Amino acid sequence: MAQAATARASTPKVQQTKLLIDNQWVEAADGKSFSTYNPATGEVIAQVAEGSAADVDKAVKSARRALESGPWSTMDAADRGRLLYKLADLVEKHANELAALESLNCGKTISDSKGDMEGVVNTLRYYGGWADKVEGRTIPVRGSFLSYTLRQPVGVVGQIIPWNFPLLMLAWKWGPALTCGNTIVMKPAEQTPLSALRLGELAIEAGFPAGVINLINGFGETAGAALVAHPGVDKIAFTGHVDTAKIIQKQAADTLKRTTFELGGKSPNVVFADADMDAAVAGAFHAIYFHGGQCCTAGSRLFIEKKVHQEFVERLAEKAKTRKIGDPLDPSTQQGPQVSQEQMDKILHYVELGQKQGATLLTGGERFGDRGFFVEPTIFDNVKDDMAIARDEIFGPVVSVLPFSGVDEVVARANDTTYGLAAAIWTKDIDKAHLFAKNVKAGTVWVNCYHVVDATTPFGGFKMSGQGRENGEAAIEHYTETKTVTIKLG
Ligand code: ADP
């Protein structure tokens, strides 16, 4: 087994800051750029080209050309798969550098970033394998006809991703899109463009033809909105905030684009008294504090059965106090900074609101240090279902503890939210586990585990947590159009 690294990862060199259009690295049409920051220090890392509508238009035209003419349009499906395998190999080869770049720009700990790189490789390989397995059907129609279906790419897809898992979100979107033969214009999050740009370089090295993958850095209201409005874009795949999804859905209506959304959550994590307590404490901790709570699946509503409530919160608070916060590039660090000043301020605002509304602040609640955007692991006890900290997605290391008494009660309360992304239950009772899994309204349910997400399994939300599914075969559905061909016989 490989030994865990103990030395600080070296600060990576930023190699690419431009836009990728038609396999060329170019400055923005209007020459604009914006700063990208290191959230651990608040310092500027680099200036990055800032795309706007004119750049989006060029990228969409390039993606259209690649879709309709040129090598990609006639490439054997198996060869598309081979390109994805090559890209996966390159990510594997450069995993340490990419992980360090991710930690530098996004603030996640180096160990979490390395975990993300494994996820990126797995995703690209998984979808590489799909390329020559996307099949149509023959259908027994009435009359003297032969009917069959073809599964064809949706076309030029616009992909808009967030800052919390920059490369993993990229892989979840590139993998299924490319394996099905689509072409891409992607807008990385304005906070974290650097790793995507490095992957653009690796995609060229892997051999993806010009126009298949385009990258436009920039802001949501300009570059993002231009991508959504562009009549040459056939589909928008979006991961981000629910309020942004509402804007995108309205704007996409003008051209009736296909849309898929992976949005936020306020996920219930339910601990019964009969659970393995050591596992449940560790699991509840991981559920909320993984990546400083900056996960759409964060277990931010922690329901604890009253019989074990006191003991459980005490153990959780003890653990929170020992968490090592600091430099994301140091392998012993357990929690890095939040991604930005804006996110840190939002979290601290919710901490204030929780106290004002009468919840008990058990531990944490403060900014950590005076440099960078760190927040202490925070626990609110005795939270009521209608408090803001129990209803809104905070996207930070803040958990709301909600005591409960029975299964029916907790299922009803777990479902009393506009979200429905994930849910978890900790119990040794198989009946409770299955009843909960069946009745909770969430796209993913974990039993005695948390945050287990794999390229092979569908991922997405019920209700306002999204539309459509990523990963697994489900994503293939969303990146293909079904065409029925009917032939008269005799
Ligand atoms: P977050 O709160 O995670 O930053 P956002 O929804 O604001 O969530 O951002 C997710 C992605 O959506 C980012 O790439 C951002 O630039 C983009 N985005 C924001 N506003 C818009 C918009 N109006 N149209 C298209 N994309 C947008």
Short mmCIF file of C-alpha atoms and ligand atoms in Angstrom, two decimals:
data_model
loop_
_atom_site.label_atom_id
_atom_site.label_comp_id
_atom_site.label_asym_id
_atom_site.label_seq_id
_atom_site.Cartn_x
_atom_site.Cartn_y
_atom_site.Cartn_z
CA MET A 1 0.00 0.00 0.00
CA ALA A 2 1.23 3.50 -0.81
CA GLN A 3 2.35 5.51 2.19
CA ALA A 4 0.28 8.58 3.02
CA ALA A 5 2.13 11.81 2.19
CA THR A 6 3.39 13.74 5.20
CA ALA A 7 5.22 16.61 3.47
CA ARG A 8 3.36 19.75 2.45
CA ALA A 9 2.35 19.56 -1.22
CA SER A 10 4.31 22.14 -3.19
CA THR A 11 2.42 25.13 -4.50
CA PRO A 12 1.59 24.31 -8.12
CA LYS A 13 2.56 26.53 -11.02
CA VAL A 14 -0.37 28.05 -12.90
CA GLN A 15 0.13 27.10 -16.54
CA GLN A 16 -3.03 28.28 -18.22
CA THR A 17 -5.28 31.32 -17.76
CA LYS A 18 -6.85 31.87 -21.20
CA LEU A 19 -10.05 30.72 -22.91
CA LEU A 20 -10.09 27.49 -24.92
CA ILE A 21 -11.87 27.93 -28.25
CA ASP A 22 -11.38 25.54 -31.17
CA ASN A 23 -8.32 24.00 -29.44
CA GLN A 24 -6.64 27.43 -29.34
CA TRP A 25 -5.82 29.29 -26.12
CA VAL A 26 -7.02 32.86 -26.62
CA GLU A 27 -7.53 36.07 -24.68
CA ALA A 28 -11.09 37.38 -24.27
CA ALA A 29 -12.41 39.25 -27.34
CA ASP A 30 -12.62 42.48 -25.32
CA GLY A 31 -9.28 41.83 -23.58
CA LYS A 32 -10.86 41.67 -20.11
CA SER A 33 -9.57 39.51 -17.27
CA PHE A 34 -10.44 38.86 -13.63
CA SER A 35 -8.53 37.84 -10.51
CA THR A 36 -8.69 34.35 -9.09
CA TYR A 37 -7.88 33.92 -5.40
CA ASN A 38 -6.32 31.56 -2.90
CA PRO A 39 -9.06 31.27 -0.24
CA ALA A 40 -6.54 30.19 2.41
CA THR A 41 -4.84 33.60 2.26
CA GLY A 42 -7.18 35.86 0.31
CA GLU A 43 -4.31 36.61 -2.09
CA VAL A 44 -4.60 36.77 -5.87
CA ILE A 45 -3.17 33.68 -7.62
CA ALA A 46 -3.54 34.82 -11.22
CA GLN A 47 -5.45 36.94 -13.72
CA VAL A 48 -7.75 34.84 -15.88
CA ALA A 49 -9.25 35.80 -19.26
CA GLU A 50 -12.87 36.87 -18.77
CA GLY A 51 -15.17 35.56 -21.48
CA SER A 52 -18.36 37.34 -22.51
CA ALA A 53 -21.08 36.91 -25.14
CA ALA A 54 -18.67 37.38 -28.10
CA ASP A 55 -16.39 34.59 -26.83
CA VAL A 56 -19.35 32.32 -26.10
CA ASP A 57 -20.56 32.87 -29.66
CA LYS A 58 -17.17 31.87 -31.11
CA ALA A 59 -17.02 28.79 -28.90
CA VAL A 60 -20.56 27.72 -29.83
CA LYS A 61 -19.75 28.07 -33.54
CA SER A 62 -16.62 25.99 -33.08
CA ALA A 63 -18.59 23.33 -31.15
CA ARG A 64 -21.22 23.30 -33.94
CA ARG A 65 -18.58 22.78 -36.63
CA ALA A 66 -17.03 19.93 -34.65
CA LEU A 67 -20.44 18.35 -34.19
CA GLU A 68 -21.46 18.50 -37.82
CA SER A 69 -18.22 18.17 -39.76
CA GLY A 70 -14.68 17.10 -39.07
CA PRO A 71 -13.27 14.04 -37.35
CA TRP A 72 -15.57 13.98 -34.30
CA SER A 73 -18.74 13.82 -36.40
CA THR A 74 -17.67 10.58 -38.11
CA MET A 75 -15.52 9.03 -35.39
CA ASP A 76 -16.31 5.44 -34.36
CA ALA A 77 -17.98 5.34 -30.97
CA ALA A 78 -15.21 3.09 -29.65
CA ASP A 79 -12.64 5.71 -30.59
CA ARG A 80 -14.51 8.35 -28.61
CA GLY A 81 -14.22 5.96 -25.69
CA ARG A 82 -10.47 5.61 -26.28
CA LEU A 83 -10.05 9.39 -26.09
CA LEU A 84 -11.81 9.39 -22.72
CA TYR A 85 -9.51 6.59 -21.52
CA LYS A 86 -6.49 8.60 -22.67
CA LEU A 87 -7.71 11.65 -20.80
CA ALA A 88 -8.28 9.52 -17.69
CA ASP A 89 -4.69 8.22 -17.98
CA LEU A 90 -3.37 11.78 -18.24
CA VAL A 91 -5.36 12.87 -15.17
CA GLU A 92 -3.94 9.89 -13.30
CA LYS A 93 -0.42 10.81 -14.41
CA HIS A 94 -0.83 14.44 -13.29
CA ALA A 95 -3.04 13.69 -10.27
CA ASN A 96 -0.73 15.25 -7.68
CA GLU A 97 -0.34 18.46 -9.65
CA LEU A 98 -4.08 18.70 -10.38
CA ALA A 99 -4.96 18.00 -6.74
CA ALA A 100 -2.58 20.74 -5.57
CA LEU A 101 -4.08 23.18 -8.09
CA GLU A 102 -7.57 22.31 -6.84
CA SER A 103 -6.52 22.85 -3.21
CA LEU A 104 -4.83 26.14 -4.06
CA ASN A 105 -7.81 27.63 -5.90
CA CYS A 106 -10.74 26.01 -4.08
CA GLY A 107 -9.33 25.53 -0.57
CA LYS A 108 -10.16 21.87 -0.19
CA THR A 109 -7.64 19.80 1.75
CA ILE A 110 -5.03 18.05 -0.33
CA SER A 111 -6.31 14.65 0.81
CA ASP A 112 -9.85 15.55 -0.32
CA SER A 113 -8.48 16.86 -3.64
CA LYS A 114 -6.62 13.60 -4.20
CA GLY A 115 -9.88 11.75 -3.52
CA ASP A 116 -11.58 13.99 -6.11
CA MET A 117 -8.90 13.11 -8.70
CA GLU A 118 -9.66 9.40 -8.20
CA GLY A 119 -13.31 10.25 -8.80
CA VAL A 120 -12.41 12.15 -11.99
CA VAL A 121 -10.39 9.20 -13.33
CA ASN A 122 -13.14 6.70 -12.44
CA THR A 123 -15.79 8.85 -14.09
CA LEU A 124 -13.87 9.36 -17.33
CA ARG A 125 -13.10 5.62 -17.54
CA TYR A 126 -16.66 4.63 -16.70
CA TYR A 127 -18.04 6.80 -19.49
CA GLY A 128 -15.24 5.78 -21.86
CA GLY A 129 -16.65 2.28 -21.53
CA TRP A 130 -20.15 3.42 -22.49
CA ALA A 131 -19.17 4.85 -25.88
CA ASP A 132 -19.91 1.73 -27.96
CA LYS A 133 -22.72 0.47 -25.73
CA VAL A 134 -25.32 3.19 -26.27
CA GLU A 135 -27.87 1.19 -28.24
CA GLY A 136 -31.28 1.75 -29.79
CA ARG A 137 -34.05 -0.87 -29.99
CA THR A 138 -36.09 -2.69 -32.57
CA ILE A 139 -39.78 -2.29 -31.84
CA PRO A 140 -42.64 -4.67 -32.81
CA VAL A 141 -44.94 -2.07 -34.41
CA ARG A 142 -48.36 -2.85 -35.88
CA GLY A 143 -48.53 -3.39 -39.66
CA SER A 144 -45.90 -4.28 -42.21
CA PHE A 145 -43.17 -2.02 -40.94
CA LEU A 146 -39.79 -2.27 -39.30
CA SER A 147 -39.24 0.29 -36.58
CA TYR A 148 -36.04 0.90 -34.73
CA THR A 149 -34.54 3.67 -32.65
CA LEU A 150 -31.23 5.45 -32.94
CA ARG A 151 -29.64 7.18 -29.98
CA GLN A 152 -27.95 10.34 -31.20
CA PRO A 153 -26.12 13.18 -29.46
CA VAL A 154 -28.26 16.08 -28.27
CA GLY A 155 -25.80 18.41 -29.99
CA VAL A 156 -23.86 21.37 -28.64
CA VAL A 157 -24.15 21.30 -24.88
CA GLY A 158 -23.54 24.23 -22.55
CA GLN A 159 -22.23 23.10 -19.18
CA ILE A 160 -22.13 25.41 -16.17
CA ILE A 161 -20.42 24.20 -13.04
CA PRO A 162 -19.85 25.38 -9.46
CA TRP A 163 -16.73 25.86 -7.33
CA ASN A 164 -17.05 23.16 -4.67
CA PHE A 165 -15.82 20.14 -6.69
CA PRO A 166 -14.41 21.86 -9.78
CA LEU A 167 -12.82 18.92 -11.59
CA LEU A 168 -15.23 16.27 -10.39
CA MET A 169 -18.18 18.32 -11.63
CA LEU A 170 -16.33 18.78 -14.91
CA ALA A 171 -15.83 15.01 -15.24
CA TRP A 172 -19.49 14.28 -14.43
CA LYS A 173 -20.40 16.57 -17.32
CA TRP A 174 -17.69 15.82 -19.87
CA GLY A 175 -17.88 12.03 -19.45
CA PRO A 176 -21.48 11.38 -20.54
CA ALA A 177 -21.56 14.27 -23.02
CA LEU A 178 -18.46 13.12 -24.89
CA THR A 179 -19.18 9.42 -24.85
CA CYS A 180 -22.51 10.12 -26.58
CA GLY A 181 -20.82 12.29 -29.24
CA ASN A 182 -21.91 15.76 -28.12
CA THR A 183 -19.65 18.81 -28.24
CA ILE A 184 -19.14 21.09 -25.26
CA VAL A 185 -18.93 24.72 -24.27
CA MET A 186 -18.22 24.77 -20.54
CA LYS A 187 -18.18 27.67 -18.14
CA PRO A 188 -16.23 26.86 -14.99
CA ALA A 189 -17.13 28.72 -11.79
CA GLU A 190 -15.58 32.18 -11.60
CA GLN A 191 -14.05 31.32 -8.20
CA THR A 192 -12.21 28.19 -9.44
CA PRO A 193 -11.25 28.24 -13.13
CA LEU A 194 -7.66 26.95 -12.86
CA SER A 195 -8.03 23.16 -12.73
CA ALA A 196 -10.52 23.14 -15.62
CA LEU A 197 -8.07 25.08 -17.77
CA ARG A 198 -5.32 22.57 -17.00
CA LEU A 199 -7.73 19.80 -17.99
CA GLY A 200 -8.34 21.61 -21.26
CA GLU A 201 -4.62 21.32 -21.95
CA LEU A 202 -4.71 17.61 -21.15
CA ALA A 203 -7.76 17.13 -23.41
CA ILE A 204 -5.80 18.58 -26.33
CA GLU A 205 -2.87 16.30 -25.45
CA ALA A 206 -5.26 13.31 -25.34
CA GLY A 207 -6.27 14.13 -28.91
CA PHE A 208 -9.80 15.55 -28.74
CA PRO A 209 -10.36 17.32 -32.08
CA ALA A 210 -10.78 21.09 -32.28
CA GLY A 211 -14.16 22.37 -31.12
CA VAL A 212 -15.19 19.28 -29.18
CA ILE A 213 -14.31 20.87 -25.83
CA ASN A 214 -14.36 24.66 -25.34
CA LEU A 215 -13.80 26.47 -22.05
CA ILE A 216 -15.06 29.98 -21.36
CA ASN A 217 -14.08 31.41 -17.98
CA GLY A 218 -16.23 34.23 -16.73
CA PHE A 219 -19.16 35.29 -14.64
CA GLY A 220 -22.67 33.87 -14.48
CA GLU A 221 -24.56 36.99 -15.44
CA THR A 222 -22.42 37.55 -18.54
CA ALA A 223 -20.73 34.42 -19.97
CA GLY A 224 -23.17 32.00 -18.27
CA ALA A 225 -26.26 33.92 -19.36
CA ALA A 226 -24.93 34.21 -22.94
CA LEU A 227 -24.48 30.44 -23.09
CA VAL A 228 -28.01 29.85 -21.83
CA ALA A 229 -29.52 32.31 -24.32
CA HIS A 230 -27.48 31.20 -27.36
CA PRO A 231 -29.72 29.66 -30.05
CA GLY A 232 -26.84 27.40 -31.17
CA VAL A 233 -26.78 25.58 -27.82
CA ASP A 234 -29.07 22.54 -27.62
CA LYS A 235 -28.85 21.74 -23.94
CA ILE A 236 -27.74 23.30 -20.67
CA ALA A 237 -26.42 21.08 -17.89
CA PHE A 238 -26.16 23.11 -14.72
CA THR A 239 -24.92 22.50 -11.20
CA GLY A 240 -25.29 25.33 -8.72
CA HIS A 241 -27.76 27.32 -6.67
CA VAL A 242 -31.50 26.80 -6.95
CA ASP A 243 -32.11 30.53 -7.56
CA THR A 244 -29.70 30.44 -10.52
CA ALA A 245 -31.51 27.38 -11.90
CA LYS A 246 -34.79 29.31 -11.85
CA ILE A 247 -33.23 32.11 -13.92
CA ILE A 248 -31.69 29.59 -16.34
CA GLN A 249 -34.94 27.69 -16.79
CA LYS A 250 -36.77 30.90 -17.67
CA GLN A 251 -34.06 32.02 -20.11
CA ALA A 252 -33.77 28.58 -21.69
CA ALA A 253 -37.51 28.63 -22.41
CA ASP A 254 -37.03 31.06 -25.31
CA THR A 255 -35.13 28.45 -27.31
CA LEU A 256 -36.73 25.42 -25.58
CA LYS A 257 -33.32 24.02 -24.71
CA ARG A 258 -33.07 20.78 -22.84
CA THR A 259 -32.03 21.44 -19.27
CA THR A 260 -30.74 19.31 -16.44
CA PHE A 261 -30.17 20.71 -12.97
CA GLU A 262 -28.25 19.48 -9.97
CA LEU A 263 -28.98 21.90 -7.17
CA GLY A 264 -28.76 22.26 -3.44
CA GLY A 265 -30.07 20.40 -0.45
CA LYS A 266 -30.88 20.47 3.24
CA SER A 267 -30.34 16.79 3.70
CA PRO A 268 -31.75 14.94 6.71
CA ASN A 269 -29.30 12.63 8.49
CA VAL A 270 -31.29 10.48 10.94
CA VAL A 271 -29.71 8.66 13.89
CA PHE A 272 -31.74 6.06 15.78
CA ALA A 273 -30.85 4.94 19.30
CA ASP A 274 -30.20 1.39 18.05
CA ALA A 275 -27.40 2.52 15.68
CA ASP A 276 -23.73 1.68 16.11
CA MET A 277 -22.93 4.88 18.00
CA ASP A 278 -19.24 5.08 17.10
CA ALA A 279 -20.06 4.74 13.41
CA ALA A 280 -22.98 7.17 13.64
CA VAL A 281 -20.94 9.88 15.39
CA ALA A 282 -18.14 9.54 12.84
CA GLY A 283 -20.70 9.42 10.02
CA ALA A 284 -22.63 12.49 11.18
CA PHE A 285 -19.35 14.36 11.52
CA HIS A 286 -18.24 13.43 8.01
CA ALA A 287 -21.75 14.17 6.67
CA ILE A 288 -21.58 17.83 7.66
CA TYR A 289 -17.90 18.72 7.83
CA PHE A 290 -16.56 17.04 4.68
CA HIS A 291 -15.10 19.89 2.57
CA GLY A 292 -16.18 22.39 5.24
CA GLY A 293 -19.86 21.68 4.57
CA GLN A 294 -19.53 22.89 0.97
CA CYS A 295 -21.34 19.87 -0.48
CA CYS A 296 -24.83 19.91 -1.91
CA THR A 297 -25.43 16.61 -0.04
CA ALA A 298 -24.15 17.89 3.34
CA GLY A 299 -26.00 16.26 6.24
CA SER A 300 -27.00 19.63 7.63
CA ARG A 301 -30.21 18.56 9.42
CA LEU A 302 -29.11 16.02 12.00
CA PHE A 303 -32.13 14.26 13.52
CA ILE A 304 -31.17 12.37 16.69
CA GLU A 305 -33.53 10.06 18.59
CA LYS A 306 -34.24 11.67 21.99
CA LYS A 307 -32.96 8.65 23.97
CA VAL A 308 -29.39 9.21 22.75
CA HIS A 309 -29.53 12.91 21.92
CA GLN A 310 -27.51 14.23 24.87
CA GLU A 311 -24.71 11.69 24.62
CA PHE A 312 -24.55 12.04 20.84
CA VAL A 313 -24.21 15.82 20.71
CA GLU A 314 -21.57 15.78 23.43
CA ARG A 315 -19.47 13.31 21.46
CA LEU A 316 -19.97 15.29 18.26
CA ALA A 317 -18.91 18.54 19.95
CA GLU A 318 -15.77 16.91 21.39
CA LYS A 319 -14.80 15.76 17.92
CA ALA A 320 -15.50 19.18 16.39
CA LYS A 321 -13.16 20.87 18.89
CA THR A 322 -10.21 18.69 17.82
CA ARG A 323 -10.60 19.31 14.08
CA LYS A 324 -7.38 20.57 12.53
CA ILE A 325 -8.14 23.66 10.44
CA GLY A 326 -5.48 25.30 8.28
CA ASP A 327 -3.31 25.16 5.18
CA PRO A 328 -5.07 22.97 2.58
CA LEU A 329 -1.74 21.86 1.12
CA ASP A 330 -0.60 20.36 4.44
CA PRO A 331 -1.67 16.68 4.42
CA SER A 332 -2.45 16.73 8.16
CA THR A 333 -5.08 19.49 7.68
CA GLN A 334 -8.65 18.25 8.08
CA GLN A 335 -10.54 21.40 7.10
CA GLY A 336 -9.51 24.16 4.73
CA PRO A 337 -11.07 27.58 4.17
CA GLN A 338 -14.50 28.32 2.73
CA VAL A 339 -14.17 29.28 -0.92
CA SER A 340 -14.62 33.05 -0.60
CA GLN A 341 -15.23 36.01 1.66
CA GLU A 342 -18.82 36.04 0.39
CA GLN A 343 -19.41 32.42 1.46
CA MET A 344 -17.72 32.98 4.83
CA ASP A 345 -19.88 36.05 5.49
CA LYS A 346 -23.02 34.15 4.51
CA ILE A 347 -22.20 31.34 6.95
CA LEU A 348 -21.44 33.74 9.81
CA HIS A 349 -24.72 35.53 9.07
CA TYR A 350 -26.59 32.23 9.55
CA VAL A 351 -24.73 31.60 12.82
CA GLU A 352 -26.02 34.95 14.06
CA LEU A 353 -29.53 34.17 12.85
CA GLY A 354 -29.50 30.76 14.60
CA GLN A 355 -28.66 32.40 17.90
CA LYS A 356 -31.25 35.16 17.41
CA GLN A 357 -33.95 32.59 16.66
CA GLY A 358 -33.19 30.70 19.90
CA ALA A 359 -31.10 27.65 18.94
CA THR A 360 -28.31 26.60 21.34
CA LEU A 361 -24.83 27.26 19.93
CA LEU A 362 -22.96 24.25 21.31
CA THR A 363 -19.57 24.81 19.72
CA GLY A 364 -17.85 26.87 17.01
CA GLY A 365 -19.65 29.77 15.37
CA GLU A 366 -16.62 31.98 14.80
CA ARG A 367 -14.25 32.80 12.00
CA PHE A 368 -11.02 30.84 12.48
CA GLY A 369 -7.90 33.05 12.40
CA ASP A 370 -7.75 36.43 10.67
CA ARG A 371 -6.36 35.49 7.28
CA GLY A 372 -8.22 33.57 4.60
CA PHE A 373 -11.85 32.46 4.86
CA PHE A 374 -11.89 29.82 7.62
CA VAL A 375 -14.93 29.03 9.79
CA GLU A 376 -14.97 26.81 12.89
CA PRO A 377 -16.98 23.58 12.83
CA THR A 378 -20.28 24.68 14.34
CA ILE A 379 -23.08 22.78 16.09
CA PHE A 380 -26.50 24.20 16.89
CA ASP A 381 -28.55 22.08 19.29
CA ASN A 382 -32.30 22.12 19.98
CA VAL A 383 -33.08 23.56 16.59
CA LYS A 384 -36.76 23.92 15.60
CA ASP A 385 -37.93 22.86 12.13
CA ASP A 386 -39.04 26.36 11.20
CA MET A 387 -35.79 28.16 12.04
CA ALA A 388 -33.76 29.55 9.13
CA ILE A 389 -30.80 27.30 10.03
CA ALA A 390 -33.08 24.26 9.62
CA ARG A 391 -34.57 25.41 6.33
CA ASP A 392 -31.94 27.22 4.26
CA GLU A 393 -28.89 25.72 2.65
CA ILE A 394 -25.96 27.30 4.51
CA PHE A 395 -23.18 25.57 2.53
CA GLY A 396 -20.76 25.70 5.43
CA PRO A 397 -19.64 23.75 8.51
CA VAL A 398 -22.86 24.35 10.45
CA VAL A 399 -25.09 21.49 11.58
CA SER A 400 -28.57 21.83 13.04
CA VAL A 401 -29.45 19.14 15.60
CA LEU A 402 -33.14 18.24 15.76
CA PRO A 403 -34.23 15.73 18.42
CA PHE A 404 -37.07 13.26 17.47
CA SER A 405 -39.06 10.36 18.93
CA GLY A 406 -40.32 7.93 16.24
CA VAL A 407 -40.06 6.74 12.63
CA ASP A 408 -43.26 8.28 11.23
CA GLU A 409 -42.52 11.60 12.91
CA VAL A 410 -38.97 11.77 11.59
CA VAL A 411 -39.93 10.81 8.01
CA ALA A 412 -42.55 13.58 7.94
CA ARG A 413 -40.09 16.12 9.33
CA ALA A 414 -37.29 14.96 7.04
CA ASN A 415 -39.61 15.55 4.06
CA ASP A 416 -40.74 18.97 5.28
CA THR A 417 -38.37 20.86 2.97
CA THR A 418 -38.39 22.16 -0.58
CA TYR A 419 -35.21 20.14 -1.23
CA GLY A 420 -34.75 16.41 -1.86
CA LEU A 421 -31.17 15.63 -2.81
CA ALA A 422 -29.95 13.12 -0.22
CA ALA A 423 -30.90 11.54 3.09
CA ALA A 424 -29.33 9.07 5.48
CA ILE A 425 -30.34 6.79 8.32
CA TRP A 426 -28.23 5.13 11.02
CA THR A 427 -29.86 2.03 12.54
CA LYS A 428 -29.39 -1.72 12.96
CA ASP A 429 -33.11 -2.32 12.35
CA ILE A 430 -33.66 -3.43 8.76
CA ASP A 431 -37.37 -2.52 8.84
CA LYS A 432 -36.67 1.07 9.83
CA ALA A 433 -33.93 1.35 7.22
CA HIS A 434 -36.12 0.15 4.35
CA LEU A 435 -39.19 2.11 5.47
CA PHE A 436 -37.15 5.28 5.64
CA ALA A 437 -35.46 4.62 2.28
CA LYS A 438 -38.87 4.08 0.66
CA ASN A 439 -40.65 7.06 2.19
CA VAL A 440 -38.04 9.79 2.30
CA LYS A 441 -38.17 12.11 -0.72
CA ALA A 442 -34.56 12.23 -1.87
CA GLY A 443 -32.59 11.20 -4.94
CA THR A 444 -30.01 9.33 -2.84
CA VAL A 445 -30.51 7.49 0.44
CA TRP A 446 -27.61 6.19 2.51
CA VAL A 447 -28.01 3.53 5.19
CA ASN A 448 -25.22 3.47 7.80
CA CYS A 449 -22.94 5.50 5.53
CA TYR A 450 -22.76 9.00 4.03
CA HIS A 451 -21.38 10.81 0.95
CA VAL A 452 -20.86 7.53 -0.91
CA VAL A 453 -21.18 8.69 -4.51
CA ASP A 454 -19.94 6.72 -7.48
CA ALA A 455 -19.73 7.26 -11.23
CA THR A 456 -21.92 4.18 -11.70
CA THR A 457 -24.98 5.26 -9.67
CA PRO A 458 -27.59 7.87 -10.64
CA PHE A 459 -27.26 11.12 -8.72
CA GLY A 460 -29.71 14.01 -8.58
CA GLY A 461 -32.60 15.52 -6.73
CA PHE A 462 -36.29 15.25 -6.02
CA LYS A 463 -38.29 18.49 -5.75
CA MET A 464 -36.23 21.70 -5.90
CA SER A 465 -32.92 19.83 -5.67
CA GLY A 466 -32.88 19.32 -9.39
CA GLN A 467 -34.12 17.79 -12.60
CA GLY A 468 -32.59 14.79 -14.31
CA ARG A 469 -29.78 12.59 -13.05
CA GLU A 470 -26.02 12.56 -13.47
CA ASN A 471 -23.74 9.51 -13.35
CA GLY A 472 -24.61 5.95 -14.29
CA GLU A 473 -26.75 5.08 -17.28
CA ALA A 474 -29.14 7.86 -16.29
CA ALA A 475 -26.78 10.53 -17.63
CA ILE A 476 -26.61 8.76 -21.00
CA GLU A 477 -30.37 9.33 -21.33
CA HIS A 478 -29.89 13.05 -20.82
CA TYR A 479 -27.13 13.38 -23.43
CA THR A 480 -28.92 11.55 -26.25
CA GLU A 481 -31.98 12.15 -28.39
CA THR A 482 -34.01 9.11 -29.41
CA LYS A 483 -34.88 8.93 -33.10
CA THR A 484 -37.50 6.48 -34.39
CA VAL A 485 -36.92 5.11 -37.89
CA THR A 486 -39.85 3.28 -39.55
CA ILE A 487 -39.44 1.38 -42.83
CA LYS A 488 -42.29 0.01 -44.95
CA LEU A 489 -41.76 -3.68 -45.68
CA GLY A 490 -42.90 -5.37 -48.88
P1 ADP B 1 -22.97 29.19 -6.04
O1 ADP B 1 -23.82 29.72 -4.96
O2 ADP B 1 -22.52 27.79 -5.86
O3 ADP B 1 -21.85 30.10 -6.47
P2 ADP B 1 -24.27 29.77 -8.51
O4 ADP B 1 -25.53 29.16 -8.99
O5 ADP B 1 -24.24 31.23 -8.28
O6 ADP B 1 -23.94 28.97 -7.21
O7 ADP B 1 -23.04 29.40 -9.46
C1 ADP B 1 -22.90 28.19 -10.12
C2 ADP B 1 -22.49 28.46 -11.55
O8 ADP B 1 -23.55 29.14 -12.19
C3 ADP B 1 -21.27 29.34 -11.69
O9 ADP B 1 -20.48 28.87 -12.77
C4 ADP B 1 -21.86 30.70 -12.00
O10 ADP B 1 -21.01 31.56 -12.71
C5 ADP B 1 -23.05 30.30 -12.85
N1 ADP B 1 -24.12 31.30 -12.93
C6 ADP B 1 -24.49 32.21 -12.00
N2 ADP B 1 -25.49 32.99 -12.45
C7 ADP B 1 -25.79 32.57 -13.71
C8 ADP B 1 -26.73 32.97 -14.71
N3 ADP B 1 -27.60 33.97 -14.51
N4 ADP B 1 -26.73 32.30 -15.89
C9 ADP B 1 -25.88 31.29 -16.11
N5 ADP B 1 -24.96 30.87 -15.21
C10 ADP B 1 -24.91 31.49 -14.02
#
